[in-house]
Amino acid sequence: MVIFRTLLLWLQAMQTQAVFQERISAFPAEATAILADIARQEGMLTAEQASQLKSIFNLSTADLMVKLLPVAAAISVAPISEFYVGVIAEGISGDLYFGANIEFLHQPLKVTLHAEQCAILNAWHKGEAKLVRLVVNEAPCGHCRQFINELNSADSIEIIIQHASEGVVRQYSLDDLLPKSFGPADLGLTDALMSPEQFDLTLPEEFAGDDLVKTAFEAAVNCHAPVCKSPAGVALKLKSGKIVAGRYASNAAFNPGATALEAAMVNWRLALLETQQDDIVEAVMVEQPTKVSQYALAESQLKDYGVELRYIAV
Ligand code: THU
Ligand code: ZN
């Protein structure tokens, strides 16, 4: 079963890469050369690369982002719906972050990662402080509108929707899309997702030389869990030696949030843009399971990949 899954994942990654290459090759050669860096940079373009593209195409940032949506949608893994959603998030730094929906065969539909979550998690894990704009190739669903409402930029973020079926592009505020909303302030929280808060955790000394554990620990320290106060981080070691991290991204509305493993899965898919076959070979979770724990869920999800989860409670 695990061999079958591994083969399937390998085929999926190959297909993602082929579609990505085809989409970037549709642009003029000088743009294609820059766009190829999206794969090397695990799903992002720097502000400088974005400016170069803006001058090649003579477009505003927003129009460039709309133009690049097919490249974002190429990252999608949607073997169940075959509905390929692409999102690009612009950070206050000017960097652009790509995201797409990620579906998991043989798992409950509930574990699906939406393109909006993927782009936002991508930006947050790369250290972006705040988002200014989100461009989507389909109207965001209610769960994604809530996820966006959990951000430190919920009041100011500009959302541009390319209504593909109607052939029009429109700009909205989050209040247009989610009026009379519930958000972090309703629970009296001042920190929102992407706020620079940190958990004060201590890693036992015995792990000081273990890079995988240290990465999971850093992810837990930098995670967002203001209600349950049960910080968690995951680190996945890939066959190539590369390590990807995932920080718990909890929501005030609880359910649309992403677990640390889900966040790590996003970063794994983004890492696969560069290297076709890069299986997960080791996994670590560092957690302070004060009120909740995501260990059992993550352990069972990783079993699907034939990977055992090492767990360190701090
Ligand atoms: N999807 C998104 O990625 N974002 C949305 O807000 C709408 C739905 C994805 C989830 C699933 O993979 C597919 O589209 C069909 O619902
Ligand atoms: Zn959604």
Coordinates of C-alpha atoms and ligand atoms in Angstrom, one line a residue:
M1 CA 0.0 0.0 0.0
V2 CA 2.8 2.4 1.0
I3 CA 4.6 1.6 -2.3
F4 CA 1.5 2.3 -4.2
R5 CA 1.1 5.7 -2.5
T6 CA 4.7 6.5 -3.0
L7 CA 4.4 5.8 -6.7
L8 CA 1.2 7.9 -6.9
L9 CA 2.9 10.8 -5.1
W10 CA 5.8 10.6 -7.5
L11 CA 3.5 10.7 -10.5
Q12 CA 1.6 13.6 -9.0
A13 CA 4.8 15.6 -8.4
M14 CA 6.0 14.8 -12.0
Q15 CA 2.7 16.0 -13.4
T16 CA 2.8 19.2 -11.3
Q17 CA 6.2 20.0 -12.6
A18 CA 5.3 19.3 -16.2
V19 CA 2.2 21.6 -16.0
F20 CA 4.3 24.2 -14.2
Q21 CA 6.9 24.1 -17.0
E22 CA 4.3 24.3 -19.7
R23 CA 2.6 27.3 -18.1
I24 CA 5.8 29.3 -17.6
S25 CA 7.0 28.5 -21.1
A26 CA 3.9 30.1 -22.5
F27 CA 5.4 33.5 -21.6
P28 CA 8.2 35.4 -23.5
A29 CA 11.7 33.9 -22.8
E30 CA 12.9 36.7 -20.6
A31 CA 9.9 36.2 -18.3
T32 CA 10.1 32.4 -18.4
A33 CA 13.7 32.7 -17.0
I34 CA 12.4 34.7 -14.0
L35 CA 9.3 32.5 -13.5
A36 CA 11.5 29.4 -13.3
D37 CA 12.8 30.8 -10.0
I38 CA 9.3 30.2 -8.5
A39 CA 10.2 26.5 -8.4
R40 CA 13.8 27.2 -7.1
Q41 CA 12.4 29.5 -4.4
E42 CA 9.7 27.1 -3.3
G43 CA 6.7 29.0 -4.5
M44 CA 7.7 32.7 -4.4
L45 CA 9.1 35.6 -6.4
T46 CA 11.0 38.4 -4.7
A47 CA 9.9 42.0 -5.0
E48 CA 12.7 42.6 -7.4
Q49 CA 11.7 39.7 -9.7
A50 CA 8.2 41.0 -9.6
S51 CA 9.3 44.5 -10.7
Q52 CA 11.3 43.0 -13.5
L53 CA 8.2 41.1 -14.7
K54 CA 6.1 44.3 -14.3
S55 CA 8.5 46.1 -16.7
I56 CA 8.6 43.2 -19.2
F57 CA 4.8 43.1 -19.4
N58 CA 4.2 46.8 -18.6
L59 CA 1.6 45.9 -15.9
S60 CA 0.7 47.0 -12.4
T61 CA 1.4 44.6 -9.5
A62 CA -2.3 43.6 -9.4
D63 CA -2.5 43.0 -13.1
L64 CA 0.8 41.0 -13.0
M65 CA -0.6 38.8 -10.3
V66 CA -3.8 38.1 -12.3
K67 CA -1.6 37.3 -15.3
L68 CA 0.4 34.8 -13.2
L69 CA -2.7 32.9 -11.8
P70 CA -2.3 30.0 -14.2
V71 CA 1.2 29.5 -12.9
A72 CA -0.1 29.4 -9.3
A73 CA -2.9 27.0 -10.4
A74 CA -0.3 24.7 -11.9
I75 CA 0.9 23.9 -8.3
S76 CA -2.6 22.4 -7.6
V77 CA -2.9 18.7 -6.7
A78 CA -6.5 17.9 -7.2
P79 CA -7.0 14.3 -8.1
I80 CA -10.4 14.2 -6.5
S81 CA -12.2 17.4 -7.8
E82 CA -9.9 18.1 -10.8
F83 CA -10.7 21.7 -9.9
Y84 CA -7.4 23.6 -10.0
V85 CA -7.4 26.7 -7.8
G86 CA -4.5 29.2 -7.9
V87 CA -3.8 32.0 -5.5
I88 CA -1.0 34.6 -5.2
A89 CA -0.5 36.7 -2.1
E90 CA 1.5 39.9 -2.0
G91 CA 3.4 40.7 1.1
I92 CA 4.1 44.1 2.5
S93 CA 7.7 43.4 1.4
G94 CA 6.6 43.3 -2.2
D95 CA 7.4 39.5 -2.4
L96 CA 4.8 37.3 -4.1
Y97 CA 3.8 33.9 -2.7
F98 CA 2.1 31.2 -4.7
G99 CA -0.5 28.7 -3.5
A100 CA -2.9 26.1 -4.8
N101 CA -5.3 23.6 -3.5
I102 CA -3.9 20.3 -2.3
E103 CA -6.2 17.2 -2.1
F104 CA -5.3 13.9 -0.4
L105 CA -6.5 10.7 -2.0
H106 CA -7.9 8.1 0.4
Q107 CA -8.3 10.7 3.2
P108 CA -11.4 12.5 4.4
L109 CA -12.2 15.6 2.2
K110 CA -11.9 17.6 5.4
V111 CA -8.1 17.5 5.3
T112 CA -8.0 19.3 1.9
L113 CA -5.8 22.4 1.9
H114 CA -7.4 25.3 0.0
A115 CA -5.3 27.5 -2.3
E116 CA -5.8 30.6 -0.1
Q117 CA -4.5 28.7 2.9
C118 CA -1.6 27.4 0.9
A119 CA -0.5 30.9 -0.3
I120 CA -1.0 32.4 3.1
L121 CA 0.9 29.6 4.9
N122 CA 3.6 29.9 2.3
A123 CA 4.0 33.7 3.0
W124 CA 4.0 33.2 6.8
H125 CA 6.6 30.4 6.8
K126 CA 8.9 32.5 4.6
G127 CA 8.9 35.3 7.3
E128 CA 6.5 37.7 5.6
A129 CA 5.1 40.2 8.2
K130 CA 1.8 41.1 6.6
L131 CA -0.2 40.6 3.4
V132 CA -1.5 43.5 1.3
R133 CA -3.2 41.7 -1.5
L134 CA -4.6 38.3 -2.4
V135 CA -5.4 37.4 -6.0
V136 CA -7.6 34.3 -6.6
N137 CA -8.7 32.6 -9.8
E138 CA -12.1 31.6 -8.3
A139 CA -14.3 33.1 -5.5
P140 CA -12.9 32.0 -2.1
C141 CA -15.2 29.7 -0.2
G142 CA -16.6 30.6 3.3
H143 CA -13.9 28.6 5.1
C144 CA -11.2 30.6 3.2
R145 CA -12.9 33.9 3.9
Q146 CA -12.7 33.0 7.6
F147 CA -9.1 32.0 7.3
I148 CA -8.3 35.4 5.7
N149 CA -10.3 37.1 8.5
E150 CA -7.9 35.6 11.0
L151 CA -4.9 37.5 9.5
N152 CA -3.2 40.6 11.0
S153 CA -4.2 42.3 7.7
A154 CA -7.9 41.3 7.7
D155 CA -9.0 45.0 7.9
S156 CA -6.8 46.2 5.0
I157 CA -6.2 43.2 2.6
E158 CA -7.3 43.8 -0.9
I159 CA -8.9 40.7 -2.5
I160 CA -9.0 40.4 -6.3
I161 CA -11.1 37.7 -7.7
Q162 CA -10.8 36.6 -11.3
H163 CA -14.4 35.2 -11.8
A164 CA -13.2 32.7 -14.4
S165 CA -16.7 31.6 -15.4
E166 CA -17.9 35.2 -15.9
G167 CA -14.6 36.4 -17.5
V168 CA -14.4 39.4 -15.2
V169 CA -11.9 40.6 -12.5
R170 CA -13.1 42.4 -9.5
Q171 CA -11.6 43.9 -6.4
Y172 CA -13.0 43.5 -2.9
S173 CA -12.3 44.2 0.8
L174 CA -12.7 41.3 3.2
D175 CA -15.7 43.2 4.6
D176 CA -17.4 43.0 1.2
L177 CA -16.9 39.2 1.1
L178 CA -17.5 38.5 4.8
P179 CA -19.7 41.1 6.4
K180 CA -20.7 41.0 10.1
S181 CA -17.9 38.6 10.7
F182 CA -16.5 36.6 13.6
G183 CA -12.8 37.1 14.2
P184 CA -10.0 37.1 16.8
A185 CA -11.3 40.3 18.4
D186 CA -14.5 38.5 19.4
L187 CA -12.4 36.2 21.7
G188 CA -10.6 39.3 23.0
L189 CA -7.4 38.4 21.1
T190 CA -5.0 41.1 20.1
D191 CA -2.7 38.9 18.1
A192 CA -3.9 37.6 14.7
L193 CA -2.3 35.1 12.3
M194 CA 1.1 36.5 11.0
S195 CA 1.5 38.7 14.1
P196 CA 5.1 38.4 15.3
E197 CA 4.3 36.6 18.6
Q198 CA 6.4 33.8 20.0
F199 CA 5.9 31.0 22.5
D200 CA 8.5 30.8 25.3
L201 CA 9.4 27.1 25.1
T202 CA 12.6 25.3 26.1
L203 CA 14.1 22.5 24.1
P204 CA 15.7 19.8 26.3
E205 CA 19.5 19.9 25.8
E206 CA 19.7 16.4 24.5
F207 CA 18.3 17.6 21.2
A208 CA 20.7 20.5 20.7
G209 CA 22.5 18.7 17.9
D210 CA 19.4 17.4 16.1
D211 CA 18.6 19.7 13.2
L212 CA 15.2 18.1 12.5
V213 CA 14.1 18.5 16.1
K214 CA 15.4 22.1 16.2
T215 CA 13.4 22.9 13.1
A216 CA 10.3 21.5 14.6
F217 CA 11.0 23.4 17.8
E218 CA 11.4 26.7 16.0
A219 CA 8.2 26.0 14.2
A220 CA 6.4 25.5 17.5
V221 CA 7.9 28.7 19.0
N222 CA 6.7 30.7 16.0
C223 CA 3.3 29.1 15.6
H224 CA 0.0 30.7 16.2
A225 CA -2.2 29.2 18.9
P226 CA -3.5 32.0 21.2
V227 CA -6.7 30.2 22.3
C228 CA -5.6 26.7 23.1
K229 CA -2.0 27.8 23.9
S230 CA -0.8 24.4 22.8
P231 CA 2.0 25.3 20.4
A232 CA 3.1 22.7 17.9
G233 CA 5.6 22.5 15.1
V234 CA 6.5 19.7 12.6
A235 CA 9.7 19.1 10.7
L236 CA 9.8 16.7 7.8
K237 CA 13.1 15.4 6.4
L238 CA 13.1 14.6 2.7
K239 CA 15.1 12.0 0.9
S240 CA 17.3 14.7 -0.6
G241 CA 18.2 15.9 2.9
K242 CA 16.1 19.0 2.7
I243 CA 14.0 19.8 5.8
V244 CA 10.6 21.4 5.6
A245 CA 8.8 22.9 8.6
G246 CA 5.2 23.4 9.5
R247 CA 3.9 25.8 12.2
Y248 CA 0.5 25.3 13.8
A249 CA -1.8 28.0 12.3
S250 CA -4.9 27.9 14.6
N251 CA -7.9 30.1 14.1
A252 CA -10.2 32.0 16.5
A253 CA -13.0 30.1 14.7
F254 CA -11.1 26.9 15.3
N255 CA -11.9 24.8 12.2
P256 CA -10.4 26.6 9.2
G257 CA -7.0 26.6 10.9
A258 CA -4.2 24.4 9.7
T259 CA -2.4 21.8 11.9
A260 CA 1.4 21.8 12.0
L261 CA 1.5 18.8 9.8
E262 CA -0.8 20.4 7.2
A263 CA 1.4 23.4 7.1
A264 CA 4.4 21.2 6.6
M265 CA 2.6 19.4 3.8
V266 CA 2.1 22.8 2.1
N267 CA 5.9 23.4 2.3
W268 CA 6.6 19.9 1.1
R269 CA 4.5 20.4 -2.0
L270 CA 6.2 23.7 -2.6
A271 CA 9.6 22.0 -2.2
L272 CA 8.6 19.4 -4.7
L273 CA 8.4 22.0 -7.4
E274 CA 12.2 21.9 -7.6
T275 CA 12.9 18.2 -7.0
Q276 CA 10.5 15.7 -8.5
Q277 CA 10.9 12.8 -6.2
D278 CA 11.5 13.8 -2.6
D279 CA 9.8 11.5 -0.2
I280 CA 9.4 12.2 3.4
V281 CA 11.8 9.9 5.3
E282 CA 11.6 11.3 8.8
A283 CA 9.1 13.4 10.8
V284 CA 9.3 15.1 14.1
M285 CA 6.6 17.0 16.1
V286 CA 7.4 19.3 19.0
E287 CA 4.4 20.2 21.0
Q288 CA 3.3 21.6 24.3
P289 CA 0.0 19.8 24.6
T290 CA -1.5 22.1 27.2
K291 CA -5.2 21.9 26.2
V292 CA -5.2 20.1 22.8
S293 CA -2.9 17.8 21.0
Q294 CA -2.4 17.1 17.3
Y295 CA -0.1 14.2 17.8
A296 CA -2.5 11.3 17.2
L297 CA -4.0 12.9 14.1
A298 CA -0.5 13.7 12.6
E299 CA 0.7 10.2 13.5
S300 CA -2.1 8.5 11.6
Q301 CA -1.8 10.9 8.6
L302 CA 2.0 10.1 8.3
K303 CA 1.4 6.4 8.5
D304 CA -0.1 6.8 5.1
Y305 CA 3.3 7.7 3.8
G306 CA 5.0 4.9 5.8
V307 CA 6.6 7.4 8.1
E308 CA 6.7 7.2 11.8
L309 CA 6.3 10.4 13.8
R310 CA 8.8 11.2 16.5
Y311 CA 7.1 13.2 19.2
I312 CA 8.7 15.5 21.7
A313 CA 6.5 17.1 24.3
V314 CA 8.0 20.2 25.8
Ligands
THU1 N1 -11.0 25.2 -3.2 C1 -10.0 26.2 -2.9 O1 -8.8 25.9 -3.0 N2 -10.4 27.4 -2.5 C2 -11.7 27.8 -2.3 O2 -12.0 28.7 -1.6 C3 -12.7 27.0 -3.1 C4 -12.4 25.5 -3.1 C5 -10.6 23.9 -3.6 C6 -10.9 22.8 -2.5 C7 -11.0 21.6 -3.4 O3 -9.7 21.1 -3.6 C8 -11.6 22.1 -4.7 O4 -11.3 23.5 -4.7 C9 -13.1 21.8 -4.8 O5 -13.8 22.3 -3.8
ZN2 ZN -11.7 27.7 0.4

